[in-house]
mmCIF file of C-alpha atoms and ligand atoms in Angstrom:
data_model
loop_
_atom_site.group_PDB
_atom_site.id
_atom_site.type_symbol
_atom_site.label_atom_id
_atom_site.label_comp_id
_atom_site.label_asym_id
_atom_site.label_seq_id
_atom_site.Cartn_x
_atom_site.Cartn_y
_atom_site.Cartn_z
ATOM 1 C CA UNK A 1 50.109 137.699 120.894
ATOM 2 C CA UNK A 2 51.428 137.120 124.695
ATOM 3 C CA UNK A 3 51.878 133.759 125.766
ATOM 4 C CA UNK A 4 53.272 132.585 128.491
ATOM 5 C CA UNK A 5 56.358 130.820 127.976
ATOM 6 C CA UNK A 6 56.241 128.647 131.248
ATOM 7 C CA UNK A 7 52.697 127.844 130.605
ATOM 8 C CA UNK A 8 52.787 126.836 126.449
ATOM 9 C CA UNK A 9 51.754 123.624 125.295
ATOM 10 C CA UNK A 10 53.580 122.146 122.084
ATOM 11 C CA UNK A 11 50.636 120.231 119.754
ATOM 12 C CA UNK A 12 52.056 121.555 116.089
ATOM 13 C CA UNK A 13 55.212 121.876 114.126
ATOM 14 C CA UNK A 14 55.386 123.810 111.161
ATOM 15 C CA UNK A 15 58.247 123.192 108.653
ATOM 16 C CA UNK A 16 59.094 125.776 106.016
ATOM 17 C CA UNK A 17 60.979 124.648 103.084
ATOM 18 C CA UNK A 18 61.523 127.198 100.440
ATOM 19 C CA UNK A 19 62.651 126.265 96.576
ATOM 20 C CA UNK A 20 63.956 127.762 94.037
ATOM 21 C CA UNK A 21 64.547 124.655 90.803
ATOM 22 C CA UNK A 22 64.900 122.289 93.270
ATOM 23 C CA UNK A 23 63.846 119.366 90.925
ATOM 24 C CA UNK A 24 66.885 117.237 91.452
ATOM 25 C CA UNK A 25 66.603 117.106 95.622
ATOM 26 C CA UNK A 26 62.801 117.526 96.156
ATOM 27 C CA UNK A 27 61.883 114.027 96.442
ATOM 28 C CA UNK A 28 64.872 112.813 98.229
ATOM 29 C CA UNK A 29 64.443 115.917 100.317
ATOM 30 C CA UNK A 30 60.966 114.724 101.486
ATOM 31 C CA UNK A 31 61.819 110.959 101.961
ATOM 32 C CA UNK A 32 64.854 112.101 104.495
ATOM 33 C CA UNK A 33 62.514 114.949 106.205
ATOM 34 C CA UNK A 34 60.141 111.938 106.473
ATOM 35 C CA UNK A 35 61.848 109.541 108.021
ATOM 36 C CA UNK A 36 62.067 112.449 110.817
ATOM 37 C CA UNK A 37 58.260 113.443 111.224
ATOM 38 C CA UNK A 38 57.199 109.607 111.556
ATOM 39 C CA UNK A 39 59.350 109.616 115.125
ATOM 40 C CA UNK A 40 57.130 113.251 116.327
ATOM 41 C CA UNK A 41 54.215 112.497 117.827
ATOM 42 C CA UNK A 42 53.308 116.253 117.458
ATOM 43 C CA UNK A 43 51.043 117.377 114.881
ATOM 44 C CA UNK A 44 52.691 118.542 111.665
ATOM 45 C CA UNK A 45 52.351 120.761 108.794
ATOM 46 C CA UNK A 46 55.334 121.037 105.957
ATOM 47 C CA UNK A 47 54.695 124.326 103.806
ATOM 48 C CA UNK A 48 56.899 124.196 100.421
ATOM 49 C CA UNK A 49 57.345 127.621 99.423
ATOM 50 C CA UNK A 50 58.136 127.191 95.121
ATOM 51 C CA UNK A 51 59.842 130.937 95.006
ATOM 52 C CA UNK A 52 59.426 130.827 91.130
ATOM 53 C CA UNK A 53 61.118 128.001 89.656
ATOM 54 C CA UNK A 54 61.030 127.189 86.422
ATOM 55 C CA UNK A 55 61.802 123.748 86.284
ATOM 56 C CA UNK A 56 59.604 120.679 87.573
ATOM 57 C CA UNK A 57 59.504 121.863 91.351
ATOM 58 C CA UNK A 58 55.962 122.833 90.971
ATOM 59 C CA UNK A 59 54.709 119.780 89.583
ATOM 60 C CA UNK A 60 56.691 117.689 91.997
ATOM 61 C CA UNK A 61 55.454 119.654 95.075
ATOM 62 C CA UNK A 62 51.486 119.414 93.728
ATOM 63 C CA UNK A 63 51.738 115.692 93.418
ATOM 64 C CA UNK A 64 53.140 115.657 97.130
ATOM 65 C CA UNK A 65 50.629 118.120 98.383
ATOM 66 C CA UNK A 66 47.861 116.198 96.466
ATOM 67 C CA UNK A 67 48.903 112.796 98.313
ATOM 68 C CA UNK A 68 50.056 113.546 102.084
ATOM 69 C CA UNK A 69 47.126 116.294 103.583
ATOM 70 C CA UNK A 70 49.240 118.097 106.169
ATOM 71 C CA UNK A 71 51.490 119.532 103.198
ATOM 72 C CA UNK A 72 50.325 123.154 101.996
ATOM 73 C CA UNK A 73 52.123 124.689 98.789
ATOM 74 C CA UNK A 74 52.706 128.217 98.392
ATOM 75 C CA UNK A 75 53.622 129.390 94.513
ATOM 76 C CA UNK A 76 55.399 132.425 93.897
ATOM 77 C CA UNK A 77 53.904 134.439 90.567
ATOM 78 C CA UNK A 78 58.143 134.961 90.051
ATOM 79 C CA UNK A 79 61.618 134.644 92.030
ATOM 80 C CA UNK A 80 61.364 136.719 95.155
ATOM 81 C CA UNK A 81 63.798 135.038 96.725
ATOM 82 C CA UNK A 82 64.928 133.012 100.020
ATOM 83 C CA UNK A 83 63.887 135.493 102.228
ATOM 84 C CA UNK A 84 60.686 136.828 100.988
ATOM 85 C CA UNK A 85 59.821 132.458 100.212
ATOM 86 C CA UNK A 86 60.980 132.128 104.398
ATOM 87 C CA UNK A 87 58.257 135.026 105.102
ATOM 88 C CA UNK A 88 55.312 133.910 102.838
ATOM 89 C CA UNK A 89 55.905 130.338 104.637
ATOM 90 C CA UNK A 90 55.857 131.698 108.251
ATOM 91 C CA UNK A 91 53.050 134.034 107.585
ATOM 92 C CA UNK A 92 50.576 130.676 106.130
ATOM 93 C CA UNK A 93 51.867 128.587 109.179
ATOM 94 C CA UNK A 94 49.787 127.588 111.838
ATOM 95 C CA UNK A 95 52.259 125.521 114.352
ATOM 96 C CA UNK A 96 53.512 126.187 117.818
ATOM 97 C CA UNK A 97 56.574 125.936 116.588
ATOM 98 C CA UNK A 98 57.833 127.117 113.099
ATOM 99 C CA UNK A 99 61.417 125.617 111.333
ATOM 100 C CA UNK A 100 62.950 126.650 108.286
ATOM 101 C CA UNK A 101 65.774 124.850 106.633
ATOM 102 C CA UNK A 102 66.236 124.518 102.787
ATOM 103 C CA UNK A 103 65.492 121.571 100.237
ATOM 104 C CA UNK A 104 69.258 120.739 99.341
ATOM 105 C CA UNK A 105 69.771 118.776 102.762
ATOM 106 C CA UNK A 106 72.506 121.100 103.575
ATOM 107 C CA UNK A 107 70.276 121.484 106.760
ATOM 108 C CA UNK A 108 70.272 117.949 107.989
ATOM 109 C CA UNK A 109 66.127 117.314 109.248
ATOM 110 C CA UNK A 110 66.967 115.038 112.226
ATOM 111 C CA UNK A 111 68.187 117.939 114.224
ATOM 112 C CA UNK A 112 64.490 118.777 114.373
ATOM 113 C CA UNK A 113 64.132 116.421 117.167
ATOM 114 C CA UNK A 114 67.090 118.697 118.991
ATOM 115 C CA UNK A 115 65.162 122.087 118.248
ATOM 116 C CA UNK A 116 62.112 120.293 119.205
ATOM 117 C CA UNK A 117 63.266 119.869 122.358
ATOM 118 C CA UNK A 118 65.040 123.077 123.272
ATOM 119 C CA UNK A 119 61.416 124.510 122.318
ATOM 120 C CA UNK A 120 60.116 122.210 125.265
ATOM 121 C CA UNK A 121 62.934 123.332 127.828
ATOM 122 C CA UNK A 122 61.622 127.316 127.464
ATOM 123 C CA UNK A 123 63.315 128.459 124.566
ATOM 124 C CA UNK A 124 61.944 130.733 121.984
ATOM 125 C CA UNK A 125 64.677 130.732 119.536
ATOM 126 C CA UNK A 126 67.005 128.062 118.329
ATOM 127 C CA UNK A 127 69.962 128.979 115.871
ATOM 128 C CA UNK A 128 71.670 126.614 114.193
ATOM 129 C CA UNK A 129 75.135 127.344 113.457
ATOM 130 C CA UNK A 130 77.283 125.311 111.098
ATOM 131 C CA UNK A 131 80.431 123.846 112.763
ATOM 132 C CA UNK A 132 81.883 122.842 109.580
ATOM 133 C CA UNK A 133 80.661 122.742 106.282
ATOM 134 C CA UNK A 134 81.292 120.515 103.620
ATOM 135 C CA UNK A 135 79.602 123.390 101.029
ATOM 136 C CA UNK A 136 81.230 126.052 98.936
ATOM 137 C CA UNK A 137 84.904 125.563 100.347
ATOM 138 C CA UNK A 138 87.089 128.284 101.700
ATOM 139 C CA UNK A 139 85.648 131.074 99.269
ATOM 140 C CA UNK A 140 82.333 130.207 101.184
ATOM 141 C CA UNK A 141 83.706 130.141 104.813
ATOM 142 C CA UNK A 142 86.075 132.797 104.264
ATOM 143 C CA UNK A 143 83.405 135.599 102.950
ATOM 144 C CA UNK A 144 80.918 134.608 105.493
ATOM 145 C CA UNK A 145 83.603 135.106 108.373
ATOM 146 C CA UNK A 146 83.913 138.509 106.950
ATOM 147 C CA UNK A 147 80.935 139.383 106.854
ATOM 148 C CA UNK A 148 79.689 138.419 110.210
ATOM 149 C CA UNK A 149 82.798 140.259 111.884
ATOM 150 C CA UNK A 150 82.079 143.525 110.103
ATOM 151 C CA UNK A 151 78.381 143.412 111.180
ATOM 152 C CA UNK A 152 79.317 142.601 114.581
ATOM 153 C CA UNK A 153 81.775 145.394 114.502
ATOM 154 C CA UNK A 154 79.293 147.889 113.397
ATOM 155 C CA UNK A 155 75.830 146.880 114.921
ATOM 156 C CA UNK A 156 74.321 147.260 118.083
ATOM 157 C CA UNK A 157 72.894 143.985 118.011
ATOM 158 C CA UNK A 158 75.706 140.788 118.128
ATOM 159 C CA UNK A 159 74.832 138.255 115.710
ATOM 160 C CA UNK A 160 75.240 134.744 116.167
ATOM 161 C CA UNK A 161 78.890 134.025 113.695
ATOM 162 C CA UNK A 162 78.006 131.230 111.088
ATOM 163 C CA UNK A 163 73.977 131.618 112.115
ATOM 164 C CA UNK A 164 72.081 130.240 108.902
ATOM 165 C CA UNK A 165 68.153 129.803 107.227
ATOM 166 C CA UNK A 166 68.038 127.179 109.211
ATOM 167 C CA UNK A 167 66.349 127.986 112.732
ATOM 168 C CA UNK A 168 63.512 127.595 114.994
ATOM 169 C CA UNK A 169 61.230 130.083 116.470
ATOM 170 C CA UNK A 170 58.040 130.093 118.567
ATOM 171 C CA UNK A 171 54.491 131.063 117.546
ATOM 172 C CA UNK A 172 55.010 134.143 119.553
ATOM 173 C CA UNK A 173 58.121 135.283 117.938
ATOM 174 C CA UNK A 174 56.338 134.002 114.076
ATOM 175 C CA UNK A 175 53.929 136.247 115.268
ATOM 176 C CA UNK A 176 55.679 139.104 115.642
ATOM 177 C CA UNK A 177 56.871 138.578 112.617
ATOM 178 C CA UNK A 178 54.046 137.843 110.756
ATOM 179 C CA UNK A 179 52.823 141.344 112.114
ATOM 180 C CA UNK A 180 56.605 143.472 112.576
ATOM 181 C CA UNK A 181 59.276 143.589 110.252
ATOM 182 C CA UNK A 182 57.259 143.988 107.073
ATOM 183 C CA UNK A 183 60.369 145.796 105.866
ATOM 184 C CA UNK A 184 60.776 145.395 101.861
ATOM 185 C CA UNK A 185 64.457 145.020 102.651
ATOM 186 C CA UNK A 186 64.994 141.976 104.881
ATOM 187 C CA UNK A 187 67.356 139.528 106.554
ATOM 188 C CA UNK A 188 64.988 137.218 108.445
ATOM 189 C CA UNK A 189 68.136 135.445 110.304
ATOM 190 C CA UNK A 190 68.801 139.412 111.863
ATOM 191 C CA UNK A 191 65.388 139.748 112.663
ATOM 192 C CA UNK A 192 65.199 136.906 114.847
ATOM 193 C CA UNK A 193 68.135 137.409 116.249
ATOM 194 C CA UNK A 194 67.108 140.794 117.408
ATOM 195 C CA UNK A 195 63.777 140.173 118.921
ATOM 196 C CA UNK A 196 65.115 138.675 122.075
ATOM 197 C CA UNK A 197 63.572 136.291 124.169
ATOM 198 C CA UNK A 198 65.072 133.124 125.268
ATOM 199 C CA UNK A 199 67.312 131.530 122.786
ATOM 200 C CA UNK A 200 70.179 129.118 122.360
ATOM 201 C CA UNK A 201 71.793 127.659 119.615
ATOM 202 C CA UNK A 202 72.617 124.029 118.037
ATOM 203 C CA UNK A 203 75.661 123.675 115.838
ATOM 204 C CA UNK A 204 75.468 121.441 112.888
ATOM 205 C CA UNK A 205 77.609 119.887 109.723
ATOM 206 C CA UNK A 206 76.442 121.775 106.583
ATOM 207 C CA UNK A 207 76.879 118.882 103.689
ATOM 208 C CA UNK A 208 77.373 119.598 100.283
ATOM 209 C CA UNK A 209 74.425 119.561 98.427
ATOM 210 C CA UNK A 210 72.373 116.456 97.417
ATOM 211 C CA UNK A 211 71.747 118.057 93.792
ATOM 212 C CA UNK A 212 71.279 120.630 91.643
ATOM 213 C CA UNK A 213 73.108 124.012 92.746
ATOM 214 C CA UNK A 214 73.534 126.197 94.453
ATOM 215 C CA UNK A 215 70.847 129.266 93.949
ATOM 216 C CA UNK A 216 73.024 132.120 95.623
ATOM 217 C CA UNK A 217 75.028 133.947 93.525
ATOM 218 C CA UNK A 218 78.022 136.044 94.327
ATOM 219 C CA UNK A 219 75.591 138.912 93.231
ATOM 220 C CA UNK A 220 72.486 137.884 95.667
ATOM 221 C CA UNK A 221 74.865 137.698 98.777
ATOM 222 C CA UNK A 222 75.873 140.867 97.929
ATOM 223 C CA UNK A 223 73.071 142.511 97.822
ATOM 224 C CA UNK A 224 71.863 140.175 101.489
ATOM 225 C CA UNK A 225 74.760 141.147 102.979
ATOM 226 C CA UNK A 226 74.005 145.005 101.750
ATOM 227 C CA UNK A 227 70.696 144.344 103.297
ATOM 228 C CA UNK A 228 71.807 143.110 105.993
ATOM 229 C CA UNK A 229 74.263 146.302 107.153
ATOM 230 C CA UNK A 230 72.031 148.646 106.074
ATOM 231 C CA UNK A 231 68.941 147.542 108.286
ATOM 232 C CA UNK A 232 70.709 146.757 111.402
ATOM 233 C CA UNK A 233 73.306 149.558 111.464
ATOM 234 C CA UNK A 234 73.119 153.456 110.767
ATOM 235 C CA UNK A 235 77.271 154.217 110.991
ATOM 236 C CA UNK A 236 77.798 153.869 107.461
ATOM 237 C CA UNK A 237 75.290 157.502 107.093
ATOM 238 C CA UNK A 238 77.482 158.655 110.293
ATOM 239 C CA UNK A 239 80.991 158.508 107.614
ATOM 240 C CA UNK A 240 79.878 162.135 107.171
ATOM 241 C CA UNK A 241 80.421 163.689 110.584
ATOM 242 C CA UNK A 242 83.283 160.947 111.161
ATOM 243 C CA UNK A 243 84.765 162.406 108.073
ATOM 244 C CA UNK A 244 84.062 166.653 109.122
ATOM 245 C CA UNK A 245 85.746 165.488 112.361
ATOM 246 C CA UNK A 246 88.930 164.425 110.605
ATOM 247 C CA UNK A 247 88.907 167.447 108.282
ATOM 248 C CA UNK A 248 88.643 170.018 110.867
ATOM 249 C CA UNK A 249 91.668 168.801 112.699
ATOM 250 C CA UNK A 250 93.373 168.696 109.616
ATOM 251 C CA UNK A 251 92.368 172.066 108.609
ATOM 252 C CA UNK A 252 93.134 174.183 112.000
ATOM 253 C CA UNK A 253 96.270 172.182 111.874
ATOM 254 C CA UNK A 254 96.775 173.676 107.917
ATOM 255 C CA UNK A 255 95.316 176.767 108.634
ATOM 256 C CA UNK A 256 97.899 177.318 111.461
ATOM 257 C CA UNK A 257 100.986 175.802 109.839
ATOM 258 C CA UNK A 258 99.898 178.532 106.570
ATOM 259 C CA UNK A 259 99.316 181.042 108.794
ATOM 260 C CA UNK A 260 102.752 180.723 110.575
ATOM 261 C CA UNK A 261 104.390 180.439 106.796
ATOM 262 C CA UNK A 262 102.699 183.306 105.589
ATOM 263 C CA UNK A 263 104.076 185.419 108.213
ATOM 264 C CA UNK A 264 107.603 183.778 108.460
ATOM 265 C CA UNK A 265 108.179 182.135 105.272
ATOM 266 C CA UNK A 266 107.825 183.042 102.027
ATOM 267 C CA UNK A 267 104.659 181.978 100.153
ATOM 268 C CA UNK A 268 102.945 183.078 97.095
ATOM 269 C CA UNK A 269 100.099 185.634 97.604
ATOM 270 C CA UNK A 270 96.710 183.648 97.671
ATOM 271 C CA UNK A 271 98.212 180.586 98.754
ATOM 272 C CA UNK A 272 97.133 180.474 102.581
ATOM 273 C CA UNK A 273 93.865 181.816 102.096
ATOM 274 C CA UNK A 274 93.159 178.703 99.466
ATOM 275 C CA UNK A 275 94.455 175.764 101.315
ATOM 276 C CA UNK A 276 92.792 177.383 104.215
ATOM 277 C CA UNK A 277 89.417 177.644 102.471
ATOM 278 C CA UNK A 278 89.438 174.557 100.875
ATOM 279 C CA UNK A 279 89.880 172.433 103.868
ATOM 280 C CA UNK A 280 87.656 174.319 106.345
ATOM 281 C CA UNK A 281 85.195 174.123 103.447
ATOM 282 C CA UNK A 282 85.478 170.318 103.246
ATOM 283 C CA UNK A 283 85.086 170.285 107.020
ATOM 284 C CA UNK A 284 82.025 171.699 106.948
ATOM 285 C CA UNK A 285 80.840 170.280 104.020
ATOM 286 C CA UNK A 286 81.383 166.619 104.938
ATOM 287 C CA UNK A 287 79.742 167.604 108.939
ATOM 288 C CA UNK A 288 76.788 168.880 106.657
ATOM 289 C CA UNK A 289 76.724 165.356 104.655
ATOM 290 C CA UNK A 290 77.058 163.912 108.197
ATOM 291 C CA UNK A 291 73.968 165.410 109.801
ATOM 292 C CA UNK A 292 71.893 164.384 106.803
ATOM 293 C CA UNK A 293 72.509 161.180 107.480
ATOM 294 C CA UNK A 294 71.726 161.344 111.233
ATOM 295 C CA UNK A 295 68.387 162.925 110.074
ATOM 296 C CA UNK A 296 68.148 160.030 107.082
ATOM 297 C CA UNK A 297 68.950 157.073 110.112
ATOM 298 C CA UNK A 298 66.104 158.546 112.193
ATOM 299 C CA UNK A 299 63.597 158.712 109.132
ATOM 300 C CA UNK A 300 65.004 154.682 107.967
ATOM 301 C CA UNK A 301 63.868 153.710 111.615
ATOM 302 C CA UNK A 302 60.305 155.383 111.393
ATOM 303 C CA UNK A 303 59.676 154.139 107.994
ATOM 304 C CA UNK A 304 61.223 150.702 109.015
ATOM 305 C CA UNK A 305 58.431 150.476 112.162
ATOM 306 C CA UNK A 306 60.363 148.127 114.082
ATOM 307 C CA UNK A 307 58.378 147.824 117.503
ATOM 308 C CA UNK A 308 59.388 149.894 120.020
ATOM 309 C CA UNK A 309 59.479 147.167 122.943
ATOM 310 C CA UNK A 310 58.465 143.350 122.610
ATOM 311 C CA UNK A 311 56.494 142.028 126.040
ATOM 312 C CA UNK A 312 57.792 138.570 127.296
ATOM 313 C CA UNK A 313 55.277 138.346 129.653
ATOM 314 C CA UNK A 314 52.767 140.381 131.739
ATOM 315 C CA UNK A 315 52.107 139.291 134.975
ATOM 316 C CA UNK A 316 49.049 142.535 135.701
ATOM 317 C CA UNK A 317 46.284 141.750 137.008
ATOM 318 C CA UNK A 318 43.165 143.143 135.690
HETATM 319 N N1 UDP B 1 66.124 129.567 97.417
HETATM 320 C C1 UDP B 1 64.939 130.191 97.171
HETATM 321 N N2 UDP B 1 64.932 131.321 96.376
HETATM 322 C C2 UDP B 1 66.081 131.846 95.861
HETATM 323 C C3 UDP B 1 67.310 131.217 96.174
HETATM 324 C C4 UDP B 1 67.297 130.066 96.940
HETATM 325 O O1 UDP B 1 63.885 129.756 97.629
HETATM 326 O O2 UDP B 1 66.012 132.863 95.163
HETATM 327 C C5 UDP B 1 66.111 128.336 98.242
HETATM 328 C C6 UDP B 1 66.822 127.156 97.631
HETATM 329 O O3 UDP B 1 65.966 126.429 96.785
HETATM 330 C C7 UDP B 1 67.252 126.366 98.860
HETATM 331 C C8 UDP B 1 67.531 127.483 99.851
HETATM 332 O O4 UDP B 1 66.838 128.641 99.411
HETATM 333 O O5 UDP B 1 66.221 125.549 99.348
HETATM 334 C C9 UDP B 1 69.015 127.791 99.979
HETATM 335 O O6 UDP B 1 69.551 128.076 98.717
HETATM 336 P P1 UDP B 1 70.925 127.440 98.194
HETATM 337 O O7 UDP B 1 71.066 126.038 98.700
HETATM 338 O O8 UDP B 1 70.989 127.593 96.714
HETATM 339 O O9 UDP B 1 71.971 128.397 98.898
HETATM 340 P P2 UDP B 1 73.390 127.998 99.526
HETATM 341 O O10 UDP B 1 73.149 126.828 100.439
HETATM 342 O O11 UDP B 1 74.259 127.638 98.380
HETATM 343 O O12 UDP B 1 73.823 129.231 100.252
HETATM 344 MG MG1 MG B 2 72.238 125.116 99.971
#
């Protein structure tokens, strides 16, 4: 799994192209890509991941596959979506170097030559982050802002802000994931993010689609962006003690003020004892809640079997 990153050689690209009814952009997909791989002199491999569709995809993917032998296809039995279709493809490739960008040309294929050579100056990683996009409008823009703030906001790791599918990484970092992060619940573009190594990223114009449309619904970036919190930070199960904390000031500061009433003022009988109860009860019940979910965050991260360190390099001698 090591390799030395001063010492790598780059013979083979692998390109990862997942699909979901892509029909309408396949073909015009695989002229543009192309028009790119006839200027690398680097061995090649393009992997089409069909994640289920139900149109033509499959047939027009065989007929490439069947014509052009460095093109493997990968069928899914049903739609497991982007990021499971991302995983299958970097598990079957084989290249030094492994990209992923999607079928719509939203991801434009001649920055391949840029990631290519970031790859070739040391780096292990390449994000691409979109600098504009021409897709989805301000709905699009606006919710991924959002997003990528509050997951900054509550994770240790810092994510790249407008990071896509669309990104290079290095055998050795395919690697780990091809043998890491077998988590049912995944966000790929977190993973790599979180791995280390030397990275860097490329920005790049997101068009609007070529065709067809687009396969993520409100619903399935929900539940990504779900995933995405939930794997990479544990202070949503820490609401609990956050919550006990901020009841037990509030009931010592009842408890006193009902106290001092019931001695100066004039309350009904049973009235300090409830509101006394009921908020040191909350207290403790929401601590109780809290230290749950300490205990549930510990068990996520065993069951989750992220690696406990990553090795860049080891320079012992044996
Ligand atoms: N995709 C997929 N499985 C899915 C949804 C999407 O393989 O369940 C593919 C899709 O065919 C495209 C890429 O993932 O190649 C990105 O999807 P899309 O363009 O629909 O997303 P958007 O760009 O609108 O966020
Ligand atoms: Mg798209």
């Amino acid at each position: 799994m090591l390799q030395n990153s001063s010492k790598r050689e780059l013979k083979k690209i692998s390109i990862i192209v997942s699909m979901f009814n892509e029909e309408d952009v396949i073909l015009l997909f695989w002229n543009t890509l192309n028009l790119v791989l006839e200027e690398i002199q680097y061995e090649r491999e393009v992997i089409f991941v069909n994640d289920g569709s139900v149109d033509n995809s499959r047939i027009i993917i065989n007929d490439i596959c069947a014509k052009h032998t460095h093109v493997k296809n990968i069928h899914f039995s049903k739609n497991f979506g982007h990021e499971a279709a991302m995983l299958a493809g970097i598990d079957k490739s084989t290249g030094d170097v492994i990209i992923c960008l999607d079928a719509d040309l939203q991801h434009p294929p001649d920055k391949i030559f840029a990631m290519i050579k970031a790859y070739n100056d040391g780096y292990d990683i390449v994000n691409m982050v979109r600098k504009e996009r021409h897709d989805g409008g301000l709905y699009k823009r606006l919710t991924s802002k959002v997003f990528y703030f509050m997951l900054n906001k509550i994770s240790p790791i810092k994510f790249e802000q407008n990071a896509s599918d669309f990104f290079m990484i290095s055998k050795r970092v395919a690697n780990i994931l091809k043998s890491e992060y077998r988590e049912r619940a995944r966000f790929i573009r977190g993973f790599i993010q979180s791995v280390g190594f030397k990275k860097t990223t490329i920005e790049f114009t997101a068009n609007a689609r070529i065709g067809g449309k687009s396969k993520y619904s409100f619903f399935k970036l929900l539940i990504l962006s779900t995933v995405a919190i939930v794997s990479f930070s544990k202070i949503p199960l820490y609401l609990g003690l956050l919550m006990g904390i901020i009841c037990s000031v509030f009931s010592l500061i009842v408890g006193i003020y009902s106290i001092v009433m019931r001695i100066f003022g004039n309350v009904p009988p049973g009235y300090t004892t409830t509101v006394v109860l009921i908020s040191v009860l909350f207290a403790v019940q929401f601590f109780l809640i809290g230290i749950i979910g300490v205990y549930i965050g510990y068990l996520f991260d065993e069951n989750k079997k992220r690696p406990i360190y990553i090795i860049d390099e080891d320079d012992s001698n044996y």
